[in-house]
Every structure is written in C-alpha cells, then in structure tokens.
mmCIF file of C-alpha atoms in Angstrom:
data_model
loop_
_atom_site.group_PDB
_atom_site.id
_atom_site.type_symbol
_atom_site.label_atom_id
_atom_site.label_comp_id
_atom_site.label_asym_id
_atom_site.label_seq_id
_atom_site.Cartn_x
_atom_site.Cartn_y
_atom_site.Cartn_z
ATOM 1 C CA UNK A 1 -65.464 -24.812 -45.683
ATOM 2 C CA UNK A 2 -65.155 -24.981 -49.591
ATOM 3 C CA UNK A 3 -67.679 -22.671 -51.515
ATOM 4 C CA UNK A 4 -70.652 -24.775 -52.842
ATOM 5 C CA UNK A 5 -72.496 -23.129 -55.759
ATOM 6 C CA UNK A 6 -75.784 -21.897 -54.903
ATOM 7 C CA UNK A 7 -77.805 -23.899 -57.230
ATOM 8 C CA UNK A 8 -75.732 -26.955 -56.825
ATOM 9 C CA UNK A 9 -77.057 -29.939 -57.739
ATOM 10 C CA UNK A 10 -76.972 -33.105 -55.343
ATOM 11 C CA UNK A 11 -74.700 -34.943 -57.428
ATOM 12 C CA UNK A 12 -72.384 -31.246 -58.032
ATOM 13 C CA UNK A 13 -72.188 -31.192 -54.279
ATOM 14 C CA UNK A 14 -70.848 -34.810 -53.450
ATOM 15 C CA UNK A 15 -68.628 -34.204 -56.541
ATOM 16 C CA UNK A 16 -67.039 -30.850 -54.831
ATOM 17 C CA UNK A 17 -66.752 -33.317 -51.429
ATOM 18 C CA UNK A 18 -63.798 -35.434 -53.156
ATOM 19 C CA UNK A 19 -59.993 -33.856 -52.523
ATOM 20 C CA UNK A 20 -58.127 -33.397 -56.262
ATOM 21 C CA UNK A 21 -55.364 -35.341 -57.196
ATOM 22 C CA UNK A 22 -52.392 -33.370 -58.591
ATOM 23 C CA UNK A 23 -53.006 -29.887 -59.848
ATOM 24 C CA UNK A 24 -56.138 -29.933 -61.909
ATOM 25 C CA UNK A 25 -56.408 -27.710 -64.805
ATOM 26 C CA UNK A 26 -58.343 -24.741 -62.830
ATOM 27 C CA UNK A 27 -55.355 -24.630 -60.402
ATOM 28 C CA UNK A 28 -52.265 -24.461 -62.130
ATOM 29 C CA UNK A 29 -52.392 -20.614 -62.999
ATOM 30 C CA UNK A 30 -53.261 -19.733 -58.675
ATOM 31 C CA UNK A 31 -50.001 -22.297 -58.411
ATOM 32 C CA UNK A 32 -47.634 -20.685 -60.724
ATOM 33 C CA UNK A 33 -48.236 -17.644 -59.759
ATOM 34 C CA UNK A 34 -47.737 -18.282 -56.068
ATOM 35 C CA UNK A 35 -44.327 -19.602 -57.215
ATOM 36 C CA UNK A 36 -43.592 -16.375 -58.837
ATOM 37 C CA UNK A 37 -44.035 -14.254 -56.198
ATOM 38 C CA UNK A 38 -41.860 -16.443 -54.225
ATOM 39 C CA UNK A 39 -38.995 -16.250 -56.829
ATOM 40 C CA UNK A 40 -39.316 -12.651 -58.444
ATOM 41 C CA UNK A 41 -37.120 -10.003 -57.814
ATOM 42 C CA UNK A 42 -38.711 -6.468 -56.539
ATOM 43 C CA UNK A 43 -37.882 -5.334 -60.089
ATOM 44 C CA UNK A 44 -40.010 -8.096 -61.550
ATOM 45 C CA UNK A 45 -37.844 -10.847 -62.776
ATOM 46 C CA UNK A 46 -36.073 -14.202 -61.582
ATOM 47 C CA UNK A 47 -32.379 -14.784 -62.192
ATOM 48 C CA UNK A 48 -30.755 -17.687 -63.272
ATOM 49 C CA UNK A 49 -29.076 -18.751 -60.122
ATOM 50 C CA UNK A 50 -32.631 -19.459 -58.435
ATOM 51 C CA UNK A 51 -33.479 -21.764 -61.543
ATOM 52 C CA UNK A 52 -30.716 -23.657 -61.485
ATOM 53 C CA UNK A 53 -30.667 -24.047 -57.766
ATOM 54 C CA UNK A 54 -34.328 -25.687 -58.216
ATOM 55 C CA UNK A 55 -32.853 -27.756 -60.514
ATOM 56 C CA UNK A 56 -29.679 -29.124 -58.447
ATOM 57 C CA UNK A 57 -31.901 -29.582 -55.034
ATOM 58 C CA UNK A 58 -35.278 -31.748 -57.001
ATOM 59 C CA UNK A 59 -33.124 -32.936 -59.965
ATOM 60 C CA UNK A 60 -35.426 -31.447 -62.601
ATOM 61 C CA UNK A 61 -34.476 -29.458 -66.056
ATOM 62 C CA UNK A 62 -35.554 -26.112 -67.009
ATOM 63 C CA UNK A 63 -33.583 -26.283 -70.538
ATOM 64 C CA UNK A 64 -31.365 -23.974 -69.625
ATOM 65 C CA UNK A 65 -27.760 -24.146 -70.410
ATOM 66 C CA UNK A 66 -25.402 -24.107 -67.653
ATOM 67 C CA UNK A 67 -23.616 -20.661 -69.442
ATOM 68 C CA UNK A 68 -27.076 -18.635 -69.228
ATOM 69 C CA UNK A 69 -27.119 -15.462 -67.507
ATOM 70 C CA UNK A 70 -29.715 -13.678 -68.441
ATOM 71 C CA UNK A 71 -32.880 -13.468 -66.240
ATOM 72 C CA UNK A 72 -36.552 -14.778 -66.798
ATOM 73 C CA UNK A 73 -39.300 -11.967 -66.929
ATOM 74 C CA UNK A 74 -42.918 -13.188 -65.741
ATOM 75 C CA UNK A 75 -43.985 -14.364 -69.310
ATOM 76 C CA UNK A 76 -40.971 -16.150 -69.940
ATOM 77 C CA UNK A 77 -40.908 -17.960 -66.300
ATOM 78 C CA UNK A 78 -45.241 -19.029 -66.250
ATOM 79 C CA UNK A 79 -44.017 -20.658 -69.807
ATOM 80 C CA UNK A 80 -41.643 -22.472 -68.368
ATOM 81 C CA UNK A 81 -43.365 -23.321 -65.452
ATOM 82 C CA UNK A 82 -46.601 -24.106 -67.184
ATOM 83 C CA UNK A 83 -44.672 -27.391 -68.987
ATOM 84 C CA UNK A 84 -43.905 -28.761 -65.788
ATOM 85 C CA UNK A 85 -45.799 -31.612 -64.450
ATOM 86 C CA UNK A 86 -48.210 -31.684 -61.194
ATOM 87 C CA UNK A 87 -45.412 -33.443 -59.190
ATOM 88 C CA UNK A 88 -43.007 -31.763 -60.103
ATOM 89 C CA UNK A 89 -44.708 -27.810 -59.324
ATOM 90 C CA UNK A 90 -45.551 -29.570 -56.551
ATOM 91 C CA UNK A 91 -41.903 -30.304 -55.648
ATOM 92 C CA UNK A 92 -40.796 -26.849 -56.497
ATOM 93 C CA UNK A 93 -43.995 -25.228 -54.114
ATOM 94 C CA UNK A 94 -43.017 -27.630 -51.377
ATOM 95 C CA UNK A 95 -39.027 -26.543 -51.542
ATOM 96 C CA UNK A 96 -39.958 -22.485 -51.687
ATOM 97 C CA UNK A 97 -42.324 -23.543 -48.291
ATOM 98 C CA UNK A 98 -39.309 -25.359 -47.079
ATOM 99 C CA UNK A 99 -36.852 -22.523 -47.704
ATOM 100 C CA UNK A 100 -39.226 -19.718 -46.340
ATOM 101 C CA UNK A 101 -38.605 -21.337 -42.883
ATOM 102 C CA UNK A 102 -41.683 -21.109 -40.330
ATOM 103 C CA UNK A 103 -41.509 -17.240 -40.027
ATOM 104 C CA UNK A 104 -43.690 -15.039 -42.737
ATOM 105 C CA UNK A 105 -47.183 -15.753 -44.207
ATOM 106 C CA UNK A 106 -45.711 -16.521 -47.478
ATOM 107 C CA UNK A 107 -47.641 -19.983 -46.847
ATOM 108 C CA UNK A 108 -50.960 -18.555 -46.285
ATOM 109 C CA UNK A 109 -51.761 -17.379 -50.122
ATOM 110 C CA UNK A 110 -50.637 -21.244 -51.059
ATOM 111 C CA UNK A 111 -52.809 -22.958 -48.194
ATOM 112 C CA UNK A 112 -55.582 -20.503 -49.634
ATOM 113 C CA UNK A 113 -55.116 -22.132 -53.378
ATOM 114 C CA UNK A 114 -55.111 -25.097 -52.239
ATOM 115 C CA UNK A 115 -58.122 -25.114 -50.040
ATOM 116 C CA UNK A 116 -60.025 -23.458 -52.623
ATOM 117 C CA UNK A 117 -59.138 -25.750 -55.490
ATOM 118 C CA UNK A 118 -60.429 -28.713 -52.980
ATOM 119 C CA UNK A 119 -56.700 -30.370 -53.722
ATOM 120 C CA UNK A 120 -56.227 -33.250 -52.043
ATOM 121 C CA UNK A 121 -52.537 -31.579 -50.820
ATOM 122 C CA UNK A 122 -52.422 -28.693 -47.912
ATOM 123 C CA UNK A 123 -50.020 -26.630 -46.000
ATOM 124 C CA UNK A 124 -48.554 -27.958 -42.658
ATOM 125 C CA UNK A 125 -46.224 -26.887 -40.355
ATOM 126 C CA UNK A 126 -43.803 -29.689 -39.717
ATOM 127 C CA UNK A 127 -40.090 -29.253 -37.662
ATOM 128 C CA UNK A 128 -38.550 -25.719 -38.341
ATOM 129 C CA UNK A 129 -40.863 -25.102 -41.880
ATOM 130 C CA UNK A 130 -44.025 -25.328 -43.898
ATOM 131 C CA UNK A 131 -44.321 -27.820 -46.038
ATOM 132 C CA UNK A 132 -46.878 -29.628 -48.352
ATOM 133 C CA UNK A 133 -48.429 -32.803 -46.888
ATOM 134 C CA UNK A 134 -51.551 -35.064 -47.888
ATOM 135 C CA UNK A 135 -54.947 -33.791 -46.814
ATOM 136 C CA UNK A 136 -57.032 -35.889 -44.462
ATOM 137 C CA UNK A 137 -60.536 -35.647 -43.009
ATOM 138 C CA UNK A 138 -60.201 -33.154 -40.176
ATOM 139 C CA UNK A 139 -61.443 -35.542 -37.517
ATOM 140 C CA UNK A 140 -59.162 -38.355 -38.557
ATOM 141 C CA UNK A 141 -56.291 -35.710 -38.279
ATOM 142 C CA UNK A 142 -57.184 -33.661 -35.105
ATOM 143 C CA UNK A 143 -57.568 -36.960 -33.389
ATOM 144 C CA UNK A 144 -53.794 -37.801 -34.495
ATOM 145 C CA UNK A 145 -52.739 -34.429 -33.673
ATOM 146 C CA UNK A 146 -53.682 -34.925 -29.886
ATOM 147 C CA UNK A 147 -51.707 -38.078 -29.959
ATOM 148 C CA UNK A 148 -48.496 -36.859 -31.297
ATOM 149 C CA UNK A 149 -48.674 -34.470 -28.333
ATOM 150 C CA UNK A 150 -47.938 -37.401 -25.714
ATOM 151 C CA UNK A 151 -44.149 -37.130 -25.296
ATOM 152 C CA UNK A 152 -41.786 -39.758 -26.862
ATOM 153 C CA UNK A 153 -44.318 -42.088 -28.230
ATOM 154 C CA UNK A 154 -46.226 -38.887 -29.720
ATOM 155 C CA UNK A 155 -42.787 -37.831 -31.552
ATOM 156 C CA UNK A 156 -42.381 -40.947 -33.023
ATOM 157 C CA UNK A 157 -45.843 -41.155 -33.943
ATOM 158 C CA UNK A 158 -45.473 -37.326 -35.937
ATOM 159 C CA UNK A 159 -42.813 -38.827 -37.381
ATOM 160 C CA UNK A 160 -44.862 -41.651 -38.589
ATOM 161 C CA UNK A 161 -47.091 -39.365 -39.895
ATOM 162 C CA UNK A 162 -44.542 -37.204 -41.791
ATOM 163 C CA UNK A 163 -43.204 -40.011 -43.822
ATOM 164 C CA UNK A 164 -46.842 -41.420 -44.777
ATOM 165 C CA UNK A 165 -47.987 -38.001 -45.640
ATOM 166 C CA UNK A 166 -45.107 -36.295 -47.150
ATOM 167 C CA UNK A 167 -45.266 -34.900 -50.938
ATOM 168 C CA UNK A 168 -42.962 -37.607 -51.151
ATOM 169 C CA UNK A 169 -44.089 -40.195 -49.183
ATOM 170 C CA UNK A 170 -41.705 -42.895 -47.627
ATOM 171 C CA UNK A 171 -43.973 -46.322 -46.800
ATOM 172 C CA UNK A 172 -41.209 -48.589 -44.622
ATOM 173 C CA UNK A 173 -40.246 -45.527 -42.850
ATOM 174 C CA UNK A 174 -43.928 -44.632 -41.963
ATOM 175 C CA UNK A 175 -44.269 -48.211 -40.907
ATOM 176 C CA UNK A 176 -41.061 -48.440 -38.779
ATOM 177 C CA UNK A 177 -41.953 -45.305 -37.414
ATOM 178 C CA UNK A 178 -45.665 -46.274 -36.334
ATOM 179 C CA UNK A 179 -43.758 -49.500 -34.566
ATOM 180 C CA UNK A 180 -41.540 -47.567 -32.737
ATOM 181 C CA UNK A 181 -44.427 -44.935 -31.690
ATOM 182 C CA UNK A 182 -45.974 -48.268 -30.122
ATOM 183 C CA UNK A 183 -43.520 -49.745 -28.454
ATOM 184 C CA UNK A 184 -42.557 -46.747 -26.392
ATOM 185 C CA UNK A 185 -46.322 -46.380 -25.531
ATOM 186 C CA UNK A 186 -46.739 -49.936 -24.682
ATOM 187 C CA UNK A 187 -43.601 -51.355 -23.022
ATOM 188 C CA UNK A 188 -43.424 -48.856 -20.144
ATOM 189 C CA UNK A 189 -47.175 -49.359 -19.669
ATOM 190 C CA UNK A 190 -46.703 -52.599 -19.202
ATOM 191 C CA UNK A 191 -43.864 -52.626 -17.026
ATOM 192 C CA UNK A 192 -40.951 -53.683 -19.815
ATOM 193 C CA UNK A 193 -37.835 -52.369 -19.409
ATOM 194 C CA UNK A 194 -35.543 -54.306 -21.315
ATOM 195 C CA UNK A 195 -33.718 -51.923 -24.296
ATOM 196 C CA UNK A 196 -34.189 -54.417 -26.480
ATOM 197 C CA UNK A 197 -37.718 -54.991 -26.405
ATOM 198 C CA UNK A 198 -40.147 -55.410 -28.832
ATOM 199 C CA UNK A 199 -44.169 -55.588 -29.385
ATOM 200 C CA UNK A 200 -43.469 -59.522 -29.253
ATOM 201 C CA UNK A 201 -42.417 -58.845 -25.686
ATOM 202 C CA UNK A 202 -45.818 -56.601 -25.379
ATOM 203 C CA UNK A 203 -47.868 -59.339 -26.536
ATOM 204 C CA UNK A 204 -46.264 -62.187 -24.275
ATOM 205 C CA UNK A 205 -46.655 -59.502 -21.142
ATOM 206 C CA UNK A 206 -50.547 -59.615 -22.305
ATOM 207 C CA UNK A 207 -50.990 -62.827 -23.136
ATOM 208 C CA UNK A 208 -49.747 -64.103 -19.651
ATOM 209 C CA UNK A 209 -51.894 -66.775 -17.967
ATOM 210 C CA UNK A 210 -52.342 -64.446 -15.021
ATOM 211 C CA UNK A 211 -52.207 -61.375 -16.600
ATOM 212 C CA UNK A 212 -55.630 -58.905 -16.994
ATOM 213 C CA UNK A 213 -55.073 -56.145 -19.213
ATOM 214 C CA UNK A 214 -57.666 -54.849 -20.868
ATOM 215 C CA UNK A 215 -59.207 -51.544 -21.978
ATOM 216 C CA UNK A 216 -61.694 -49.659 -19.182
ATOM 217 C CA UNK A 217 -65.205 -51.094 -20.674
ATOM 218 C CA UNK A 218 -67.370 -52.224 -17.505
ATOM 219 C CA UNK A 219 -68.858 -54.213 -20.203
ATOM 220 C CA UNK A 220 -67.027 -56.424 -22.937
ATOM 221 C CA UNK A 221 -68.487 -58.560 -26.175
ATOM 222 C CA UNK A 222 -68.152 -62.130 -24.556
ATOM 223 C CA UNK A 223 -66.622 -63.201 -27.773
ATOM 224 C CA UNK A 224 -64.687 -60.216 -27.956
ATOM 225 C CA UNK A 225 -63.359 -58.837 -25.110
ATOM 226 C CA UNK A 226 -60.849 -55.768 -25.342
ATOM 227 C CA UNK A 227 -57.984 -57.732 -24.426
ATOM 228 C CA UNK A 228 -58.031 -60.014 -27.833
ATOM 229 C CA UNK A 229 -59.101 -57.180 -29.868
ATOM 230 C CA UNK A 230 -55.450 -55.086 -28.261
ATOM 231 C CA UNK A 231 -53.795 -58.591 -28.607
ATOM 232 C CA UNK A 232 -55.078 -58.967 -32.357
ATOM 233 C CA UNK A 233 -53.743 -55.314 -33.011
ATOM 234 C CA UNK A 234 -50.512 -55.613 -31.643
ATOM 235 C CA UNK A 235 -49.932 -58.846 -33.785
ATOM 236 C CA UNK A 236 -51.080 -57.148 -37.031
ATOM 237 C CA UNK A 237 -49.123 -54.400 -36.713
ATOM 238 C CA UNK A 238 -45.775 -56.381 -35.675
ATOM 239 C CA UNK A 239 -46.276 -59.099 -38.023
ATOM 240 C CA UNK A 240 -47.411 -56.900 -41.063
ATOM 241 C CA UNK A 241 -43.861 -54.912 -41.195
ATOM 242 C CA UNK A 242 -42.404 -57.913 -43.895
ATOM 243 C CA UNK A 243 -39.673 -55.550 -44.884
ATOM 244 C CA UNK A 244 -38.161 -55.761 -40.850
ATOM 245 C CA UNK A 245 -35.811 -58.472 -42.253
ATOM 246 C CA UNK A 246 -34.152 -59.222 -45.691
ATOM 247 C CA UNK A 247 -34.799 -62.582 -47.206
ATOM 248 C CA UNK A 248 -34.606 -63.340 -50.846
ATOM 249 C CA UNK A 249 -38.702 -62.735 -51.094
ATOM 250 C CA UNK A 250 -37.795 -59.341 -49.523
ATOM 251 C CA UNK A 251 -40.248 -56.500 -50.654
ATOM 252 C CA UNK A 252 -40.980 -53.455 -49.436
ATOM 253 C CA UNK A 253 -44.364 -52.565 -47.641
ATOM 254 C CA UNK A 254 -47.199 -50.803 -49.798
ATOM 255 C CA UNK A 255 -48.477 -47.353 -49.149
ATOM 256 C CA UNK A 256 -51.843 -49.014 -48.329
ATOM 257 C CA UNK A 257 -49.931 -51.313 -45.475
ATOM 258 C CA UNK A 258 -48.476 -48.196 -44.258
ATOM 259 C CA UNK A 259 -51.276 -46.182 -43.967
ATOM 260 C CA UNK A 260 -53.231 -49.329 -42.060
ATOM 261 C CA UNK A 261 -50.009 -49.618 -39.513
ATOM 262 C CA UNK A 262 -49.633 -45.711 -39.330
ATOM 263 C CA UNK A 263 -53.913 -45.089 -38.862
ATOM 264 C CA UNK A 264 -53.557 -48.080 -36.343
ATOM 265 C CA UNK A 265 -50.760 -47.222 -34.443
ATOM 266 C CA UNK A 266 -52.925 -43.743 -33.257
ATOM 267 C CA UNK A 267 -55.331 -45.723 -31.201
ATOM 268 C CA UNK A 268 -52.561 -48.090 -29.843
ATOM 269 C CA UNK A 269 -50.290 -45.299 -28.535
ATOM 270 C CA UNK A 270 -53.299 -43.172 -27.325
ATOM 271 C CA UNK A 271 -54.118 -45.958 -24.748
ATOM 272 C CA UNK A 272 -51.054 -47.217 -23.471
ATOM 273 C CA UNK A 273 -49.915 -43.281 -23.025
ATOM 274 C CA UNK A 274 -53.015 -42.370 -21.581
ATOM 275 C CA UNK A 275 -52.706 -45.105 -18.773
ATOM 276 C CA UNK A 276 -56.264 -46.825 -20.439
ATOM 277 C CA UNK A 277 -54.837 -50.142 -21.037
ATOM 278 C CA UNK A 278 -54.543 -51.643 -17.223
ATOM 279 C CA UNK A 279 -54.460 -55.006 -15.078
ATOM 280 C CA UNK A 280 -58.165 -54.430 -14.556
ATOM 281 C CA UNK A 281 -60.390 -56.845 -11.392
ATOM 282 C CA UNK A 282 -62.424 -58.955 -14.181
ATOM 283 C CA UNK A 283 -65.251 -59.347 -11.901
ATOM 284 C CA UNK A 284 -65.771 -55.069 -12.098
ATOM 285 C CA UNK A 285 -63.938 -54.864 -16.211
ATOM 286 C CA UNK A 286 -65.589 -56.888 -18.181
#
C-alpha cells in the first residue's frame, strides 16, 4: 500500500491513486542510484567496458569515444546518467534486471523505488529473469495470473501478456499471442482436432443448429443468453486481428486493440480450460 500523507486532502489522495508515467522528477535520483550499485566496482567506480556494453545491447550513446579507458567515479557516472531520458534509464534498469538472472535480491531495492514513487512500471519475474513490466490493478492481474497457470493455453496466454506489458511493448505479437491462447482453450473443448484449426472453426462448432454450448448460468438474459455473448467474443477477437493478412491497406494493430484482445482473451481461455463452456440440457441451462 503506497504511503498517504496524514493530512491528505481528498483531492491529494485520488491524485496519489494514479500510477506515474516515466520517471517523474522525485524518482530519478532512487533510479540512478539503483543503477549504480548495479554497475560499481567494490572500489567505487564503473569501467568503460560496462558503458559501452549498455550502449551496443539498447543502441544508446554515452559520448564516449570508442579509445576511452579510463573509468567513471560516482559523480561522473549520476551526470551522465542524469541526461538520459525516462525510456531510456528505463531500458538500462530493465537490462541490469535482465542480466542479474532470477537469483539475488538485487530486484527488491528497484521494486521498492518503484512502488514508492507510485510509477506506473514494476518488477516481475518473467522466464529465467526479472524484468520491468507495466503495472496493473492487482485484481485485474491476479485474476490473469491464475489463468496463465492452465497448461498450454495458460503459456500462450503469459506470453500474451509479456508482449502487451513489456517495457517495450510488442501490439501484433500480444494479439497473435492472445489468439493462440484461445484457440488451444477452445478447440479441444469443443471437440476440434484438426491442426489447422482456427476460432472460425470454434464459432461454426457453436453456432451449429443442434449444438448447446453455453456457460453454466441456470438462468440467462432472454435477449442475451451466454451462448451469443461467447459467440460475439470469439468473433471480435478473430475478426479484430487486421494485421493476420497483408493487403495493401495493411496496418498494424494499436496498443489499445491489443490490450482489448489480450484483457479478453483471459475470460475466454479461463472457461474453455476450466471445462465451463459445455453442451448444456436448455430446459435445466438457461
């Protein structure tokens, strides 16, 4: 829980409710030093080889030129730090976090600045490392954690996740991704084996005159029962991914698409993994 002054006002305490963007002024010293710890030698100084390998692997420029040898005591290397902009600290935090592995507590002081500085960014462990990621609400994210548990769909899901969230986020691949995560929730559910199977093949196996799948409500919106609202989802997602095939109106989805097929996507695997989405007796569902 973030610290909320004591004599807060109610207008101070909505204000301290919103997640940062970037690294806000107040931030930037907890930040750089973090980084310096990460970088300095136990005699107190960084040497030029760790510079310039943060500047081959996130294709920024410290200055330097490629003959320097010396090494960068504390003053010099906050200077030099402090020009850089919020991404790119960002960058450099997230590839220490990736090169610390998921051993240590390295992370812990940076999760700790974060928090604290209510940025919108936290730590997360993700594969083999820590790394930074986009902050959600914690319901909307332990509810998404529990799906990503559910076996192939779930890893596909993650990985959904991953690309939408990421310091650097990648919006097709999130959407892909969240497709994927669906169809191997759905097609087994529903009996489809075929390899090359697709939610259009979900959708038809729903949308049979005979068939009754539906969610497990005992009682359904006459105007909206369960089965149009999963049909309705299933033809959002599948039809909202316009960058599937090239054309010469080709675009690439938005992050706000991907986020709406990723958020989606949760529900959608969470019931066909769980076994809630069934051939259900209409006369007892619905």
């Amino acid at each position: 829980m973030e610290f909320v002054p004591f004599d807060a006002s109610e207008d101070e305490v909505a204000a301290r409710q919103v997640l940062r963007s970037g690294v806000p002024t107040s931030m930037r010293a907890p930040i750089t030093n973090w980084i310096w710890h990460q970088m300095a030698s136990p005699q107190g100084f960084v040497k030029p080889y760790a510079m310039h390998t943060i500047e081959n692997n996130l294709d920024i420029s410290f200055g330097f030129d490629s003959t320097f040898t010396g090494v960068l005591e504390k003053k010099v290397f906050l200077t030099l730090l402090g020009k850089r902009d919020a991404r790119n600290l960002l960058r450099i935090a997230d590839w220490l976090l990736a090169q610390a592995g998921s051993r240590g507590t390295k992370h812990i002081a940076l999760q700790a600045v974060l928090r604290q500085g209510r940025s919108q960014y936290e730590v997360v462990l993700r594969d083999s490392s820590y790394r930074l990621a986009l902050r959600l609400p914690e319901g909307v994210q332990a509810a998404a954690e529990q799906v990503m548990d559910l076996g192939t769909p779930g890893t596909l899901l993650r990985r959904a996740w991953s690309k939408l969230y990421d310091i650097d986020p990648d919006p097709s691949g999130a959407y892909s991704a969240a497709v994927k995560a669906v169809e191997a929730a759905a097609l087994p559910a529903l009996g489809i084996s075929r390899p090359t199977a697709t939610i259009s093949d979900a959708v038809r196996a729903i949308e049979r005159r005979e068939a009754t799948w539906r969610l497990p409500f005992k009682r359904e919106h006459t105007e909206y029962l369960s089965r149009d609202v999963l049909l309705g989802m299933l033809k959002s997602l599948y039809r909202g991914q316009r960058d599937r095939h090239g054309s010469d109106a080709y675009s690439d989805v938005t992050p706000e698409e991907a986020e709406a097929a990723v958020l989606m996507a949760v529900p959608l695997v969470g019931w066909f993994a769980r076994g809630l989405i069934e051939e259900r007796d209409v006369a007892t569902f619905g």
